[in-house]
Amino acid sequence: MTKPRYTDLVLSLPATVPFVGPETQERARGAAFAARLGANESVFGPSPQAVAAIAKSASEAWMYGDPEVWELREAIATHHGVRAANVVVGEGIDGLLGYLVRLLIGPGDAVVTSDGAYPTFNYHVAGFGGALHKVPYRGDHEDPEALLAKAREVDAKLVYVANPDNPMGSWHDAATVQAMIDALPEGCVLALDEAYADTAPANAIPPLDMTHPRVIRLRTFSKAYGLAGLRVGYALAEPDFIAAFNRIRHHFGLGRVAQAGALAALADQDHLQATVARIAAARDKIAAIARDNGLTPLPSATNFVTVDCGRDGAFARAVLAGLVGQGVFVRMPFTAPQDRCIRISAGTDADLALLAKALPRALAEAGSR
Amino acid sequence: MTKPRYTDLVLSLPATVPFVGPETQERARGAAFAARLGANESVFGPSPQAVAAIAKSASEAWMYGDPEVWELREAIATHHGVRAANVVVGEGIDGLLGYLVRLLIGPGDAVVTSDGAYPTFNYHVAGFGGALHKVPYRGDHEDPEALLAKAREVDAKLVYVANPDNPMGSWHDAATVQAMIDALPEGCVLALDEAYADTAPANAIPPLDMTHPRVIRLRTFSKAYGLAGLRVGYALAEPDFIAAFNRIRHHFGLGRVAQAGALAALADQDHLQATVARIAAARDKIAAIARDNGLTPLPSATNFVTVDCGRDGAFARAVLAGLVGQGVFVRMPFTAPQDRCIRISAGTDADLALLAKALPRALAEAGSR
């Protein structure tokens, strides 16, 4: 019997995934990781109020979530001083990026990103047949001028930039990002991924101007808020742009439990600030551990530290393998020359003690290959 | 400044939603519903073990869910006597239908469904530019022969049928569905929506043959399992078909909390069977209330009863408005002649007491318009 008749686009797609999960690695190695420092989750956990709200909502889990996500959108709007009409909530930034690409990109449409930036964005662009154009990082930073120059050159409908950046942890100041917004070519949308806004210096985040018709800001509860396991992200933009998501989004995609947890987390800004302080302290500890081992921690505005291993990608991959082999889950940039680095998420003191113990051996083994 | 350059397809889409949520209606009327009987949720709630698992997972909500959904897929496979390679888990059947349509349907590709069947399926087909062909119901049942005839006529890549059916509650026996599978045209996929399989008679569900390359069976935790608020559904099909979802699905779309809740719900088959019994009793009560008011309850294999109001769509809409106005949330079929009916989900005794109280007044007001 014949196979399903997949679209030509689907037939052209590789059966790869943007990220292999730590659970997959755990199943392969037959043991759980002792320290989970690879996915930029928040080991410091969500607000106790969010934990309580999730537990409370469990008995209400027989009801679908509000498809308008009204209460959470209102709360997000109040929190940021914008209107609910400026807010769309979705299944994490990943889900929202998928919708955004689908709104704008058909086969052959030009999209610009940095070479080595977020793989899941690239996955979505490929998934809708977009033509992805990449520009290099510049000194471990995404390069706004090069991104815009490429966008003009290829008449891009969409350009992606993360500030602060993943996987490098670097950031631009608000003036630089605002200059990028101001110079955005006509007809080009800027997807400004601010997943790490909560851990960034205040002067890295430009004002939330909701009047520009082609700038969309992406935020998440998966990082500093510690709710990756609920999958709630949101985007902020001009109301017409936000309304366009209603044409294609999965209206009942955000469950009642997830909405309740995110709402409680947003209300507990004390916990967020305490977490941000713990993240900052953990960054300092990771940096110290790196230096103690002769490596160079890069400055970070995120909940992770990217550590320059000082040699090539093969060496860094060997260091990473040595850490993973000792039960310390970390990841690394995929693309040269950033792949000379490994990326270590903020951890508890116990996590970082394991890192400190495992790193010398990983380096020794990598160096003696 | 210019607007974003949406795709031509997106520009062609209406800014409508498949369903208005009860919360939207509650905000509009300024009061909560006293009985929530419109969305075919399970008022009897999820398993206490699922509630406990959700609460327990809340403190682990800082971790992303396993993108392979390994443990839940293994458990589903064991439950059904198939292999994990036959199972894809997603963000409810809605989410999986979106992926399925995206896999198969590009602009102009032919799709077949019943006129008045699941609006969210139609929403997805429109969203990917498919050409939707509808055939009428036949005696309040979906019509397998007409669906297949239309599929052959238009060379459909995809045909949708729900068994048991929503919104009519009707069902076909397994032999009829198997005959439809056996007669499926080459090149056509059958999406067999079995959201209500758990409440159906055993002889309504054909064997789970996982060898057909173009049949996909859709199941959910949102109905009898009482976990609509988690948004977990799954599909069962031949492994190559399942693997195709990995090319486009949102790999991290299913959160850790949702996976934990669904896993615990699946393990508590006693609760499921107790719920199914309560649903059956509630169906009988709804039928009795309908008869007491001179209306005709249709036979149902689902967790709702579709009640024939005996006149035209305008009358049924007025009855529905009368119930909603008295705080009883119900819905109704959108399409004539099924729109002579209203659709009432299984409720608690308290819910159904409210229904019994509200229905006479709703009928009186509708009759005297």
XYZ file of C-alpha atoms in Angstrom:
738
model
C 0.000 0.000 0.000
C 1.109 3.518 -0.687
C 2.582 5.839 1.909
C 0.889 9.067 2.950
C 1.401 11.816 0.386
C 3.494 14.234 2.429
C 3.991 17.729 1.086
C 7.137 18.337 -0.951
C 8.297 20.612 1.839
C 7.935 17.894 4.472
C 9.730 15.403 2.230
C 12.634 17.840 2.005
C 13.008 18.138 5.764
C 15.576 16.111 7.663
C 14.289 13.938 10.489
C 16.540 15.706 12.935
C 15.648 17.453 16.168
C 16.946 20.833 17.322
C 18.118 19.470 20.655
C 18.646 16.036 22.125
C 17.097 16.027 25.585
C 19.058 15.107 28.700
C 16.621 12.269 29.330
C 17.637 10.722 26.011
C 21.268 10.918 27.086
C 20.401 9.451 30.465
C 18.682 6.498 28.839
C 21.699 5.982 26.574
C 24.197 6.054 29.446
C 21.959 4.050 31.756
C 22.217 6.538 34.610
C 20.724 9.847 35.622
C 22.836 12.978 35.491
C 24.148 14.076 38.868
C 24.040 17.739 37.822
C 21.644 19.118 35.226
C 23.438 22.192 33.877
C 22.870 21.942 30.140
C 19.438 23.320 29.275
C 19.571 26.709 30.990
C 16.764 25.731 33.289
C 16.516 27.290 36.719
C 17.753 24.778 39.286
C 16.563 27.252 41.929
C 13.035 26.283 41.082
C 9.804 28.178 40.601
C 8.148 30.377 43.188
C 6.572 28.388 46.034
C 3.420 30.289 45.128
C 3.616 28.862 41.607
C 4.154 25.373 43.003
C 1.079 25.844 45.176
C -0.952 27.208 42.267
C -0.038 24.222 40.100
C -1.001 21.821 42.879
C -4.266 23.657 43.449
C -5.092 23.719 39.748
C -4.534 19.966 39.480
C -8.033 19.232 40.753
C -9.376 21.709 38.180
C -7.401 20.056 35.405
C -10.586 18.582 33.976
C -11.355 22.010 32.480
C -9.722 23.315 29.330
C -7.660 26.442 29.764
C -9.172 29.766 28.769
C -8.372 30.050 25.037
C -8.018 33.828 25.400
C -5.576 33.363 28.325
C -7.293 36.471 29.628
C -6.167 36.633 33.226
C -2.528 35.893 32.469
C -2.468 38.324 29.547
C -3.918 41.058 31.757
C -1.337 40.346 34.431
C 1.535 40.375 31.929
C 0.252 43.636 30.472
C 0.050 45.222 33.904
C 3.501 43.943 34.787
C 5.025 45.549 31.706
C 2.832 48.632 31.541
C 1.322 47.687 28.191
C -2.180 46.579 27.164
C -3.503 43.028 26.987
C -3.927 43.616 23.253
C -0.131 43.791 23.089
C 0.267 40.290 24.521
C -0.011 36.827 23.031
C 0.751 33.871 25.274
C 1.842 30.580 23.773
C 3.500 27.229 24.247
C 6.885 28.670 25.182
C 8.980 30.933 22.983
C 9.539 27.878 20.789
C 5.828 27.646 20.077
C 5.530 31.364 19.454
C 8.516 31.358 17.097
C 6.799 28.592 15.157
C 3.660 30.674 14.815
C 5.678 33.772 13.908
C 7.554 31.987 11.145
C 4.296 30.496 9.853
C 2.689 33.944 9.728
C 5.458 35.396 7.604
C 7.459 32.766 5.804
C 6.585 30.653 2.815
C 8.855 28.712 0.490
C 11.852 30.802 -0.523
C 11.132 33.784 1.718
C 14.304 35.255 3.154
C 15.094 35.090 6.868
C 18.239 36.296 8.610
C 19.870 35.057 11.789
C 23.327 34.656 13.266
C 25.415 31.607 12.442
C 25.283 29.582 15.628
C 22.224 31.251 17.138
C 19.046 29.465 18.239
C 18.628 26.116 16.406
C 14.911 25.891 17.109
C 14.329 29.119 15.211
C 16.208 27.642 12.258
C 14.125 24.466 12.595
C 10.944 26.481 12.209
C 12.295 28.436 9.237
C 13.254 25.201 7.489
C 9.881 23.745 8.424
C 8.056 26.439 6.483
C 10.485 26.471 3.567
C 12.203 29.750 4.342
C 15.607 30.642 2.913
C 17.805 31.128 5.954
C 20.732 33.528 5.636
C 23.309 33.533 8.416
C 25.835 36.156 9.389
C 28.789 35.480 11.681
C 29.046 36.508 15.289
C 31.418 39.356 15.939
C 33.597 38.950 18.999
C 31.149 36.481 20.577
C 28.287 38.936 20.109
C 25.517 38.831 17.562
C 26.227 41.589 15.062
C 23.240 43.937 14.618
C 24.782 45.864 11.738
C 25.654 42.717 9.830
C 22.191 41.270 10.476
C 20.540 44.408 9.097
C 22.903 44.619 6.134
C 22.078 41.026 5.246
C 18.369 41.689 5.744
C 18.557 44.564 3.272
C 20.623 42.529 0.841
C 18.241 39.568 0.723
C 15.003 41.548 1.317
C 14.350 39.546 4.484
C 10.819 39.299 5.839
C 12.157 38.324 9.256
C 15.348 38.802 11.206
C 16.083 37.089 14.510
C 18.301 38.344 17.281
C 18.552 37.323 20.912
C 19.519 39.856 23.553
C 21.003 38.625 25.812
C 22.348 36.000 23.498
C 22.223 32.235 23.702
C 24.608 30.327 23.440
C 27.253 32.963 24.177
C 25.662 34.797 27.111
C 26.734 38.120 25.614
C 24.514 41.169 25.324
C 24.186 44.571 23.740
C 23.131 47.690 25.560
C 19.677 49.104 25.007
C 20.951 51.884 22.753
C 22.491 49.369 20.366
C 19.313 47.305 20.214
C 17.207 50.435 19.795
C 19.462 51.537 16.944
C 18.817 48.161 15.315
C 15.076 48.673 15.705
C 15.324 52.177 14.292
C 17.282 50.968 11.258
C 15.039 47.958 10.562
C 14.316 47.822 6.813
C 10.741 48.400 5.664
C 8.902 45.115 5.327
C 11.190 43.298 7.734
C 10.051 41.975 11.119
C 12.486 41.902 14.018
C 12.038 38.936 16.353
C 13.798 40.097 19.494
C 14.240 37.057 21.678
C 14.489 38.282 25.247
C 14.255 34.918 26.996
C 17.058 36.081 29.262
C 15.751 39.596 29.879
C 15.130 38.838 33.545
C 18.798 38.160 34.245
C 20.131 41.006 32.087
C 21.379 44.354 33.348
C 18.597 46.938 33.237
C 20.455 48.919 30.612
C 20.423 46.006 28.167
C 16.684 46.100 27.510
C 15.249 48.897 25.362
C 11.909 50.449 26.341
C 8.836 48.402 25.447
C 7.650 50.608 22.605
C 4.437 48.955 21.415
C 3.940 51.280 18.426
C 6.398 49.750 15.973
C 4.400 47.509 13.619
C 7.260 45.090 12.949
C 9.032 44.475 16.244
C 8.039 41.553 18.430
C 9.597 40.885 21.823
C 9.654 37.339 23.151
C 9.714 36.452 26.847
C 9.379 33.257 28.815
C 8.556 31.662 32.144
C 11.045 28.871 31.355
C 14.228 30.604 32.486
C 14.472 32.825 35.592
C 10.872 32.062 36.581
C 11.816 28.381 36.753
C 8.811 26.963 34.883
C 10.320 25.276 31.823
C 8.167 22.252 32.605
C 4.956 24.221 32.012
C 5.945 25.661 28.603
C 4.617 29.195 28.812
C 6.067 32.052 26.836
C 4.676 35.308 25.559
C 5.246 37.913 22.914
C 4.758 41.662 23.083
C 3.951 43.681 19.979
C 1.628 46.167 18.363
C -2.020 44.975 18.584
C -2.550 44.227 14.889
C 0.565 42.072 14.894
C -0.615 40.258 18.013
C -4.074 39.745 16.502
C -2.538 37.991 13.498
C -1.552 35.086 15.754
C -5.251 34.379 16.291
C -5.526 33.317 12.651
C -3.273 30.321 13.128
C -2.500 29.662 16.756
C -3.658 26.616 18.657
C -6.340 28.425 20.671
C -6.670 25.754 23.325
C -2.945 24.994 23.343
C -2.194 26.480 26.747
C -3.657 24.358 29.497
C -5.347 25.557 32.655
C -2.550 24.237 34.880
C 0.130 26.064 32.900
C -1.833 29.316 32.960
C -2.352 29.068 36.717
C 1.306 28.363 37.399
C 2.577 31.201 35.234
C 0.120 33.652 36.773
C 1.322 32.834 40.275
C 4.960 32.999 39.229
C 4.482 36.444 37.715
C 2.889 37.663 40.930
C 5.900 36.612 42.992
C 8.492 39.134 41.856
C 10.330 38.696 45.155
C 11.100 35.124 44.226
C 12.191 36.225 40.766
C 14.578 38.792 42.190
C 15.946 36.316 44.728
C 16.477 33.825 41.908
C 18.236 36.418 39.781
C 20.603 37.083 42.689
C 21.285 33.374 43.089
C 21.912 33.073 39.365
C 24.403 35.945 39.533
C 26.216 34.282 42.409
C 26.274 30.953 40.543
C 27.709 32.690 37.472
C 30.536 34.002 39.612
C 31.197 30.515 40.971
C 31.218 28.979 37.499
C 33.614 31.691 36.361
C 35.903 30.980 39.302
C 35.857 27.243 38.609
C 36.704 27.933 34.968
C 39.608 30.207 35.907
C 40.872 27.706 38.456
C 41.191 25.305 35.548
C 42.923 27.752 33.224
C 39.803 28.441 31.147
C 38.188 31.773 30.288
C 34.619 32.461 31.390
C 32.867 34.880 29.064
C 30.809 37.717 30.543
C 27.161 36.662 30.833
C 23.820 38.397 31.177
C 21.968 35.078 31.225
C 21.474 32.136 33.579
C 24.500 30.354 32.162
C 28.185 30.979 31.598
C 29.868 30.188 28.324
C 33.407 29.053 29.001
C 36.123 29.412 26.390
C 38.173 26.211 26.488
C 40.949 27.973 24.615
C 41.385 25.543 21.759
C 39.290 24.225 18.879
C 35.852 22.657 18.674
C 37.222 19.139 18.871
C 38.877 19.951 22.182
C 35.751 21.566 23.615
C 33.645 18.619 22.494
C 36.066 16.310 24.280
C 35.828 18.401 27.444
C 32.051 18.299 27.186
C 32.110 14.531 26.700
C 34.312 14.229 29.769
C 31.846 16.199 31.871
C 28.839 14.310 30.545
C 30.651 11.037 31.196
C 31.034 12.072 34.820
C 27.348 12.838 35.150
C 27.451 16.584 34.568
C 24.981 17.545 31.817
C 26.228 20.560 29.854
C 25.885 21.684 26.253
C 27.987 23.752 23.852
C 27.636 25.997 20.826
C 27.238 24.093 17.567
C 29.137 26.418 15.255
C 32.778 27.471 14.854
C 34.399 29.530 16.246
C 31.897 29.580 19.146
C 32.279 25.828 19.456
C 35.594 26.367 21.239
C 33.342 26.951 24.269
C 31.124 24.921 26.558
C 27.964 26.325 28.108
C 27.233 25.768 31.784
C 23.902 26.713 33.385
C 23.729 28.270 36.832
C 23.616 25.485 39.410
C 23.224 24.931 43.104
C 26.331 24.778 45.266
C 26.095 20.992 45.117
C 25.862 21.070 41.305
C 28.870 23.344 41.047
C 30.873 21.233 43.471
C 30.342 18.339 41.067
C 31.411 20.566 38.190
C 34.541 21.616 40.050
C 35.371 17.994 40.731
C 34.683 16.783 37.183
C 36.280 19.554 35.158
C 39.982 18.830 35.866
C 39.624 15.219 34.811
C 37.594 16.185 31.728
C 40.322 18.622 30.726
C 43.108 16.153 31.386
C 41.419 13.479 29.317
C 40.620 15.916 26.521
C 44.192 17.168 26.457
C 45.723 13.703 26.284
C 43.644 12.416 23.406
C 5.742 52.296 8.603
C 4.832 49.152 6.741
C 3.078 46.180 8.270
C 4.672 42.748 8.500
C 4.579 40.928 5.182
C 2.273 38.045 6.062
C 2.047 35.137 3.666
C -0.761 35.259 1.111
C -2.266 32.273 2.872
C -2.342 34.043 6.232
C -3.850 37.140 4.637
C -6.638 34.943 3.268
C -7.548 33.527 6.667
C -10.405 34.929 8.702
C -9.575 36.108 12.211
C -12.079 33.705 13.674
C -11.606 31.035 16.296
C -13.009 27.497 16.190
C -14.654 27.830 19.593
C -15.462 30.685 21.944
C -14.421 29.610 25.407
C -16.819 29.543 28.358
C -14.547 32.014 30.159
C -15.137 34.529 27.351
C -18.868 34.090 27.791
C -18.523 34.426 31.546
C -16.676 37.704 31.170
C -19.331 38.956 28.757
C -22.214 38.062 31.086
C -20.364 39.208 34.199
C -20.958 35.973 36.073
C -19.560 32.481 36.219
C -21.553 29.581 34.862
C -23.306 27.542 37.526
C -22.980 24.363 35.435
C -20.213 23.774 32.897
C -21.738 21.305 30.448
C -20.640 22.689 27.086
C -17.097 21.555 26.341
C -17.397 17.800 26.910
C -14.957 17.969 29.756
C -15.164 15.430 32.561
C -16.808 17.062 35.567
C -15.954 13.891 37.468
C -12.363 15.005 37.472
C -9.066 13.259 36.880
C -7.725 10.346 38.884
C -6.623 11.331 42.395
C -3.326 9.740 41.410
C -3.055 12.167 38.502
C -3.861 15.076 40.808
C -1.120 13.891 43.140
C 1.333 13.448 40.265
C 0.664 16.962 39.000
C 1.182 18.380 42.480
C 4.370 16.373 42.925
C 5.706 17.431 39.538
C 5.126 21.112 40.351
C 8.378 21.342 42.271
C 10.128 19.733 39.286
C 8.535 22.195 36.896
C 11.868 23.961 36.439
C 12.908 21.142 34.106
C 11.761 20.896 30.511
C 9.727 17.839 29.680
C 11.443 14.946 27.950
C 11.181 15.831 24.236
C 10.867 12.135 23.374
C 8.035 11.735 25.922
C 9.607 8.348 26.443
C 7.988 7.113 29.626
C 4.472 8.129 28.621
C 4.874 6.709 25.122
C 6.069 3.397 26.568
C 3.114 3.312 28.951
C 0.635 4.112 26.179
C 2.182 1.435 23.992
C 1.930 -1.155 26.761
C -1.648 -0.119 27.493
C -2.683 -0.665 23.888
C -0.416 -3.599 23.097
C 1.531 -1.702 20.451
C 5.113 -0.421 20.297
C 6.372 2.982 21.410
C 7.346 3.560 17.776
C 3.605 3.524 17.038
C 2.929 6.429 19.395
C 3.347 10.177 19.086
C 2.204 12.323 21.992
C 1.250 15.935 21.430
C -0.534 19.009 22.672
C -3.991 17.433 22.630
C -5.685 15.986 19.571
C -6.002 19.581 18.361
C -2.240 19.953 18.290
C -1.760 16.586 16.612
C -4.388 17.370 13.968
C -2.483 20.571 13.228
C 0.735 18.608 12.716
C -1.069 15.982 10.632
C -2.574 18.570 8.312
C 0.781 20.300 8.010
C 2.468 17.026 7.066
C 0.072 16.357 4.226
C -1.708 19.456 3.053
C -0.462 22.364 1.001
C -2.449 24.974 -0.914
C -5.198 23.357 -2.924
C -4.738 19.824 -1.629
C -8.048 18.055 -1.169
C -9.361 17.088 2.253
C -12.696 15.485 3.093
C -14.787 15.734 6.227
C -18.434 15.745 7.250
C -20.454 18.940 7.117
C -20.810 19.898 10.758
C -17.947 17.770 12.106
C -15.007 19.049 14.134
C -14.418 22.783 13.467
C -10.840 22.709 14.741
C -9.914 20.204 12.044
C -11.397 22.551 9.449
C -9.467 25.433 11.023
C -6.198 23.561 10.514
C -7.073 22.637 6.924
C -7.840 26.270 6.133
C -4.667 27.312 7.915
C -2.536 25.285 5.529
C -4.524 26.209 2.436
C -6.249 22.895 1.914
C -9.417 22.561 -0.176
C -12.010 21.205 2.229
C -14.790 19.078 0.782
C -17.751 18.291 3.021
C -20.331 15.544 2.786
C -23.595 15.548 4.734
C -24.351 13.473 7.784
C -26.728 10.615 7.195
C -29.285 10.116 9.903
C -27.158 11.937 12.492
C -24.206 9.684 11.690
C -21.121 10.491 9.720
C -21.397 8.649 6.417
C -18.324 6.469 5.707
C -19.394 5.558 2.194
C -20.054 9.163 1.237
C -16.754 10.256 2.781
C -14.860 7.643 0.750
C -16.762 8.421 -2.429
C -15.923 12.086 -2.054
C -12.300 11.222 -1.260
C -12.056 9.246 -4.484
C -13.809 11.961 -6.449
C -11.504 14.780 -5.335
C -8.345 12.627 -4.914
C -8.190 13.564 -1.241
C -4.901 13.294 0.614
C -6.721 13.220 3.950
C -10.159 12.245 5.192
C -11.375 12.879 8.707
C -13.926 10.887 10.623
C -14.718 10.758 14.315
C -15.987 7.562 15.883
C -17.813 8.063 18.187
C -18.877 11.320 16.613
C -18.868 14.829 17.971
C -21.216 16.774 17.972
C -23.889 14.110 17.491
C -22.700 11.426 19.926
C -23.456 8.741 17.353
C -21.149 5.878 16.450
C -20.532 3.122 13.980
C -19.662 -0.419 14.893
C -16.147 -1.687 14.431
C -17.018 -3.620 11.278
C -18.262 -0.464 9.580
C -15.138 1.473 10.513
C -12.923 -1.426 9.465
C -14.720 -1.541 6.122
C -13.947 2.134 5.720
C -10.281 1.462 6.463
C -10.249 -1.425 4.024
C -11.773 0.688 1.261
C -9.544 3.704 1.828
C -8.310 4.955 -1.556
C -4.587 4.681 -2.303
C -2.803 7.884 -1.367
C -5.441 8.928 1.142
C -4.824 9.126 4.878
C -7.637 8.368 7.301
C -7.601 10.461 10.453
C -9.750 8.438 12.808
C -10.571 10.682 15.739
C -11.284 8.422 18.692
C -11.390 11.084 21.380
C -14.460 9.356 22.779
C -13.181 5.786 22.466
C -13.092 5.382 26.237
C -16.849 5.891 26.590
C -17.801 3.874 23.508
C -19.123 0.328 23.481
C -16.305 -2.160 22.990
C -17.733 -3.226 19.646
C -17.394 0.322 18.244
C -13.609 0.331 18.117
C -11.826 -1.700 15.454
C -8.611 -3.541 16.380
C -5.494 -1.404 16.587
C -3.868 -2.654 13.412
C -0.564 -0.792 13.234
C 0.401 -2.084 9.804
C -1.723 0.161 7.600
C 0.540 2.962 6.354
C -2.241 5.536 6.066
C -4.489 5.161 9.088
C -3.875 7.258 12.184
C -5.915 6.886 15.357
C -6.226 9.865 17.687
C -6.827 9.572 21.426
C -6.845 12.008 24.300
C -6.552 12.503 28.042
C -8.965 15.440 27.799
C -12.229 13.515 27.875
C -12.866 10.483 30.083
C -9.445 10.822 31.763
C -10.491 14.296 32.920
C -7.289 16.129 32.007
C -8.383 18.714 29.420
C -6.423 21.314 31.393
C -3.138 19.541 30.679
C -3.591 19.213 26.906
C -2.224 15.776 26.212
C -3.320 13.691 23.267
C -1.682 10.946 21.269
C -1.823 9.288 17.911
C -1.278 5.661 16.996
C -0.004 4.677 13.570
C 2.574 2.750 11.623
C 6.131 3.712 12.714
C 7.164 5.559 9.529
C 4.033 7.687 9.759
C 4.717 8.424 13.427
C 8.337 9.291 12.643
C 7.206 11.924 10.134
C 5.851 14.022 13.004
C 9.422 14.446 14.236
C 10.181 16.565 11.171
C 7.816 19.326 12.213
C 6.530 18.855 15.721
C 7.339 21.158 18.602
C 9.740 18.760 20.314
C 9.622 20.477 23.685
C 5.915 21.282 23.409
C 4.732 18.859 26.045
C 5.762 19.994 29.492
C 7.001 17.843 32.340
C 3.893 18.484 34.435
C 1.564 17.413 31.635
C 3.568 14.251 30.989
C 3.546 13.327 34.674
C -0.189 13.888 35.013
C -1.070 11.866 31.941
C 1.186 9.004 32.985
C -0.505 8.736 36.365
C -3.961 8.987 34.802
C -3.201 6.169 32.405
C -2.044 3.981 35.277
C -5.347 4.409 37.121
C -7.690 2.422 34.914
C -9.980 1.860 37.893
C -10.698 5.568 38.002
C -11.260 5.601 34.261
C -13.763 2.775 34.472
C -15.528 4.394 37.418
C -15.717 7.639 35.444
C -17.108 5.865 32.405
C -19.838 4.403 34.609
C -20.642 7.828 36.021
C -20.759 9.246 32.513
C -23.179 6.524 31.441
C -25.421 7.283 34.420
C -25.290 10.997 33.650
C -26.216 10.325 30.029
C -29.304 8.485 31.250
C -30.231 11.407 33.493
C -29.787 13.934 30.689
C -31.935 11.744 28.445
C -34.631 11.581 31.126
C -34.577 15.355 31.600
C -34.862 15.826 27.843
C -37.818 13.448 27.620
C -39.488 15.076 30.610
C -39.456 18.255 28.565
C -40.777 16.689 25.385
C -37.396 16.575 23.666
C -35.613 13.638 22.049
C -32.222 12.569 23.394
C -30.102 10.926 20.710
C -28.214 7.728 21.527
C -24.672 8.555 22.647
C -21.362 6.721 22.915
C -19.620 9.823 24.230
C -19.518 11.891 27.427
C -22.355 14.097 26.198
C -25.898 13.763 24.945
C -27.111 15.546 21.867
C -30.737 16.496 22.352
C -33.046 17.018 19.402
C -35.160 20.087 20.173
C -37.615 19.050 17.492
C -37.702 22.248 15.480
C -35.227 24.314 13.458
C -31.841 25.804 14.221
C -33.300 29.135 15.304
C -35.370 27.381 17.934
C -32.451 25.325 19.236
C -30.272 28.436 19.360
C -32.955 30.143 21.425
C -33.128 27.191 23.806
C -29.357 27.278 24.109
C -29.418 31.004 24.797
C -32.033 30.418 27.479
C -29.863 27.843 29.204
C -26.736 29.980 28.947
C -28.691 32.939 30.314
C -29.570 30.865 33.363
C -25.942 29.920 33.945
C -25.898 26.541 32.241
C -23.063 26.399 29.704
C -23.947 24.163 26.764
C -23.089 24.180 23.078
C -24.774 22.980 19.903
C -23.953 21.762 16.398
C -23.138 24.568 13.969
C -24.628 23.107 10.804
C -28.151 22.307 9.592
C -29.910 19.969 10.046
C -27.856 18.942 13.109
C -28.349 22.440 14.498
C -31.852 21.479 15.562
C -30.051 19.953 18.547
C -28.218 21.109 21.635
C -25.287 19.243 23.109
C -25.104 18.633 26.852
C -22.025 17.165 28.532
C -22.292 14.645 31.335
C -22.595 16.505 34.636
C -22.761 15.880 38.330
C -26.134 15.436 39.970
C -25.956 19.081 41.014
C -25.184 20.166 37.447
C -28.083 18.155 36.083
C -30.462 19.472 38.742
C -29.647 22.951 37.424
C -30.240 21.736 33.892
C -33.605 20.242 34.871
C -34.569 23.514 36.508
C -33.435 25.740 33.626
C -34.653 23.748 30.646
C -38.434 24.307 31.007
C -37.981 28.087 31.160
C -35.524 28.036 28.254
C -38.033 26.066 26.176
C -40.932 28.296 27.166
C -39.010 31.440 26.265
C -37.787 29.948 23.003
C -41.322 28.850 22.089
C -42.889 32.223 22.744
C -40.463 34.282 20.696
